[in-house]
Amino acid sequence: MGSSGGQDCLLLLRHAKVSAKAAQPPLVIAHSLLGDHRGYGRLWNSASDKSRVCALRHRGLSRADTVALDRPGAMASIAMYAAALVAMYASGSFDLIGASFGAVLASHVWHAAKAAGG
């Protein structure tokens, strides 16, 4: 997970514990409104060992700049997350989950990623 472009918004939580050939699609966790991936610890720790597990880094928590909690701020975050996912997983699929606001975010990011060719 490099820091070039928007890929710094993806955080690797765990590698798959099987060969690439035997691996299942990566699991990507969408964060909550004002929190990060840590609330999903039990989930990603118990996720299949056959999947790489990543999280979307909350722009407002992981960067020096702030993100407005308005429509333009949300749309910019969604576009950045989608572009990073398309770039990272262009050759295959990924699973995207979230809870509460994270579920809404995951839905919007999925649609944006699909529209961007993912």
PDB file of C-alpha atoms in Angstrom:
ATOM      1  CA  MET A   1       0.000   0.000   0.000  1.00  0.00           C
ATOM      2  CA  GLY A   2       2.031   2.872  -1.283  1.00  0.00           C
ATOM      3  CA  SER A   3       1.641   6.532  -0.577  1.00  0.00           C
ATOM      4  CA  SER A   4       1.389   7.526  -4.225  1.00  0.00           C
ATOM      5  CA  GLY A   5      -1.886   9.025  -5.362  1.00  0.00           C
ATOM      6  CA  GLY A   6      -4.890   7.977  -3.307  1.00  0.00           C
ATOM      7  CA  GLN A   7      -3.446   4.618  -2.313  1.00  0.00           C
ATOM      8  CA  ASP A   8      -2.324   6.073   1.006  1.00  0.00           C
ATOM      9  CA  CYS A   9      -6.011   5.893   1.918  1.00  0.00           C
ATOM     10  CA  LEU A  10      -5.781   2.081   2.033  1.00  0.00           C
ATOM     11  CA  LEU A  11      -4.394   0.472   5.144  1.00  0.00           C
ATOM     12  CA  LEU A  12      -3.217  -3.147   5.072  1.00  0.00           C
ATOM     13  CA  LEU A  13      -4.403  -4.882   8.235  1.00  0.00           C
ATOM     14  CA  ARG A  14      -3.394  -8.450   7.404  1.00  0.00           C
ATOM     15  CA  HIS A  15      -1.975 -10.477   4.528  1.00  0.00           C
ATOM     16  CA  ALA A  16      -3.747 -13.625   3.399  1.00  0.00           C
ATOM     17  CA  LYS A  17      -2.209 -16.641   5.107  1.00  0.00           C
ATOM     18  CA  VAL A  18      -2.338 -18.790   1.976  1.00  0.00           C
ATOM     19  CA  SER A  19      -0.688 -18.656  -1.434  1.00  0.00           C
ATOM     20  CA  ALA A  20      -1.937 -16.049  -3.892  1.00  0.00           C
ATOM     21  CA  LYS A  21      -3.432 -18.840  -6.003  1.00  0.00           C
ATOM     22  CA  ALA A  22      -5.512 -20.123  -3.059  1.00  0.00           C
ATOM     23  CA  ALA A  23      -6.488 -16.665  -1.760  1.00  0.00           C
ATOM     24  CA  GLN A  24     -10.038 -15.358  -1.733  1.00  0.00           C
ATOM     25  CA  PRO A  25     -10.884 -11.777  -2.744  1.00  0.00           C
ATOM     26  CA  PRO A  26      -9.512  -9.162  -0.353  1.00  0.00           C
ATOM     27  CA  LEU A  27     -11.800  -7.811   2.359  1.00  0.00           C
ATOM     28  CA  VAL A  28     -11.912  -4.008   2.568  1.00  0.00           C
ATOM     29  CA  ILE A  29     -13.475  -2.342   5.613  1.00  0.00           C
ATOM     30  CA  ALA A  30     -15.177   1.056   5.322  1.00  0.00           C
ATOM     31  CA  HIS A  31     -14.784   3.226   8.415  1.00  0.00           C
ATOM     32  CA  SER A  32     -17.475   4.826  10.527  1.00  0.00           C
ATOM     33  CA  LEU A  33     -18.342   8.523  10.343  1.00  0.00           C
ATOM     34  CA  LEU A  34     -15.968   9.728  13.041  1.00  0.00           C
ATOM     35  CA  GLY A  35     -13.965   6.580  13.712  1.00  0.00           C
ATOM     36  CA  ASP A  36     -11.603   4.226  11.975  1.00  0.00           C
ATOM     37  CA  HIS A  37     -11.185   0.503  11.299  1.00  0.00           C
ATOM     38  CA  ARG A  38     -10.367  -0.383  14.923  1.00  0.00           C
ATOM     39  CA  GLY A  39     -14.015  -0.917  15.800  1.00  0.00           C
ATOM     40  CA  TYR A  40     -13.955  -3.841  13.392  1.00  0.00           C
ATOM     41  CA  GLY A  41     -11.051  -5.625  15.114  1.00  0.00           C
ATOM     42  CA  ARG A  42     -12.985  -8.733  16.082  1.00  0.00           C
ATOM     43  CA  LEU A  43     -14.401  -9.006  12.589  1.00  0.00           C
ATOM     44  CA  TRP A  44     -11.177  -8.738  10.642  1.00  0.00           C
ATOM     45  CA  ASN A  45      -9.261 -10.857  13.131  1.00  0.00           C
ATOM     46  CA  SER A  46     -11.815 -13.627  12.636  1.00  0.00           C
ATOM     47  CA  ALA A  47     -12.140 -13.175   8.860  1.00  0.00           C
ATOM     48  CA  SER A  48     -10.988 -15.992   6.643  1.00  0.00           C
ATOM     49  CA  ASP A  49      -7.228 -16.498   6.620  1.00  0.00           C
ATOM     50  CA  LYS A  50      -7.599 -16.858   2.860  1.00  0.00           C
ATOM     51  CA  SER A  51      -8.304 -13.131   2.464  1.00  0.00           C
ATOM     52  CA  ARG A  52      -6.073 -10.107   2.647  1.00  0.00           C
ATOM     53  CA  VAL A  53      -7.775  -7.548   4.909  1.00  0.00           C
ATOM     54  CA  CYS A  54      -7.523  -3.800   4.296  1.00  0.00           C
ATOM     55  CA  ALA A  55      -9.350  -0.728   5.537  1.00  0.00           C
ATOM     56  CA  LEU A  56     -10.167   2.647   4.098  1.00  0.00           C
ATOM     57  CA  ARG A  57      -8.193   5.243   6.059  1.00  0.00           C
ATOM     58  CA  HIS A  58     -10.468   7.987   7.340  1.00  0.00           C
ATOM     59  CA  ARG A  59      -9.209  11.124   5.580  1.00  0.00           C
ATOM     60  CA  GLY A  60     -10.106  13.340   8.517  1.00  0.00           C
ATOM     61  CA  LEU A  61      -8.280  11.144  11.033  1.00  0.00           C
ATOM     62  CA  SER A  62      -5.187  10.143   9.082  1.00  0.00           C
ATOM     63  CA  ARG A  63      -4.181  13.355   7.353  1.00  0.00           C
ATOM     64  CA  ALA A  64      -3.230  16.812   8.526  1.00  0.00           C
ATOM     65  CA  ASP A  65      -6.026  18.403   6.507  1.00  0.00           C
ATOM     66  CA  THR A  66      -9.612  18.180   7.612  1.00  0.00           C
ATOM     67  CA  VAL A  67     -12.500  16.871   5.571  1.00  0.00           C
ATOM     68  CA  ALA A  68     -15.749  18.761   5.642  1.00  0.00           C
ATOM     69  CA  LEU A  69     -18.675  16.641   6.778  1.00  0.00           C
ATOM     70  CA  ASP A  70     -20.798  17.951   3.931  1.00  0.00           C
ATOM     71  CA  ARG A  71     -21.749  16.683   0.483  1.00  0.00           C
ATOM     72  CA  PRO A  72     -18.627  17.992  -1.344  1.00  0.00           C
ATOM     73  CA  GLY A  73     -16.340  16.552   1.345  1.00  0.00           C
ATOM     74  CA  ALA A  74     -18.127  13.212   1.244  1.00  0.00           C
ATOM     75  CA  MET A  75     -18.059  13.059  -2.554  1.00  0.00           C
ATOM     76  CA  ALA A  76     -14.330  13.871  -2.637  1.00  0.00           C
ATOM     77  CA  SER A  77     -13.620  11.106  -0.111  1.00  0.00           C
ATOM     78  CA  ILE A  78     -15.747   8.601  -2.021  1.00  0.00           C
ATOM     79  CA  ALA A  79     -13.984   9.431  -5.299  1.00  0.00           C
ATOM     80  CA  MET A  80     -10.561   9.094  -3.677  1.00  0.00           C
ATOM     81  CA  TYR A  81     -11.411   5.752  -2.046  1.00  0.00           C
ATOM     82  CA  ALA A  82     -12.907   4.406  -5.285  1.00  0.00           C
ATOM     83  CA  ALA A  83      -9.873   5.436  -7.339  1.00  0.00           C
ATOM     84  CA  ALA A  84      -7.522   3.789  -4.851  1.00  0.00           C
ATOM     85  CA  LEU A  85      -9.520   0.546  -4.866  1.00  0.00           C
ATOM     86  CA  VAL A  86      -9.694   0.446  -8.668  1.00  0.00           C
ATOM     87  CA  ALA A  87      -5.945   1.053  -8.865  1.00  0.00           C
ATOM     88  CA  MET A  88      -5.143  -1.571  -6.225  1.00  0.00           C
ATOM     89  CA  TYR A  89      -7.535  -4.290  -7.401  1.00  0.00           C
ATOM     90  CA  ALA A  90      -7.817  -3.618 -11.143  1.00  0.00           C
ATOM     91  CA  SER A  91      -7.033  -7.248 -11.923  1.00  0.00           C
ATOM     92  CA  GLY A  92      -9.634  -8.772  -9.643  1.00  0.00           C
ATOM     93  CA  SER A  93     -12.500  -8.330  -7.260  1.00  0.00           C
ATOM     94  CA  PHE A  94     -12.688  -7.330  -3.606  1.00  0.00           C
ATOM     95  CA  ASP A  95     -15.297  -7.500  -0.865  1.00  0.00           C
ATOM     96  CA  LEU A  96     -16.263  -4.182   0.748  1.00  0.00           C
ATOM     97  CA  ILE A  97     -18.070  -4.009   4.093  1.00  0.00           C
ATOM     98  CA  GLY A  98     -19.042  -1.487   6.733  1.00  0.00           C
ATOM     99  CA  ALA A  99     -21.524  -1.013   9.547  1.00  0.00           C
ATOM    100  CA  SER A 100     -23.857   1.918  10.192  1.00  0.00           C
ATOM    101  CA  PHE A 101     -22.306   4.896   8.341  1.00  0.00           C
ATOM    102  CA  GLY A 102     -19.600   2.536   7.097  1.00  0.00           C
ATOM    103  CA  ALA A 103     -22.269   0.526   5.263  1.00  0.00           C
ATOM    104  CA  VAL A 104     -23.532   3.672   3.545  1.00  0.00           C
ATOM    105  CA  LEU A 105     -19.950   4.648   2.698  1.00  0.00           C
ATOM    106  CA  ALA A 106     -19.225   1.147   1.381  1.00  0.00           C
ATOM    107  CA  SER A 107     -22.275   1.312  -0.884  1.00  0.00           C
ATOM    108  CA  HIS A 108     -21.283   4.685  -2.345  1.00  0.00           C
ATOM    109  CA  VAL A 109     -17.642   3.656  -2.777  1.00  0.00           C
ATOM    110  CA  TRP A 110     -18.722   0.431  -4.509  1.00  0.00           C
ATOM    111  CA  HIS A 111     -20.863   2.366  -6.988  1.00  0.00           C
ATOM    112  CA  ALA A 112     -18.061   4.896  -7.626  1.00  0.00           C
ATOM    113  CA  ALA A 113     -15.496   2.113  -8.065  1.00  0.00           C
ATOM    114  CA  LYS A 114     -17.753   0.299 -10.514  1.00  0.00           C
ATOM    115  CA  ALA A 115     -18.300   3.528 -12.478  1.00  0.00           C
ATOM    116  CA  ALA A 116     -14.518   4.012 -12.548  1.00  0.00           C
ATOM    117  CA  GLY A 117     -13.972   0.588 -14.120  1.00  0.00           C
ATOM    118  CA  GLY A 118     -13.550  -1.512 -10.998  1.00  0.00           C
TER     119      GLY A 118
END
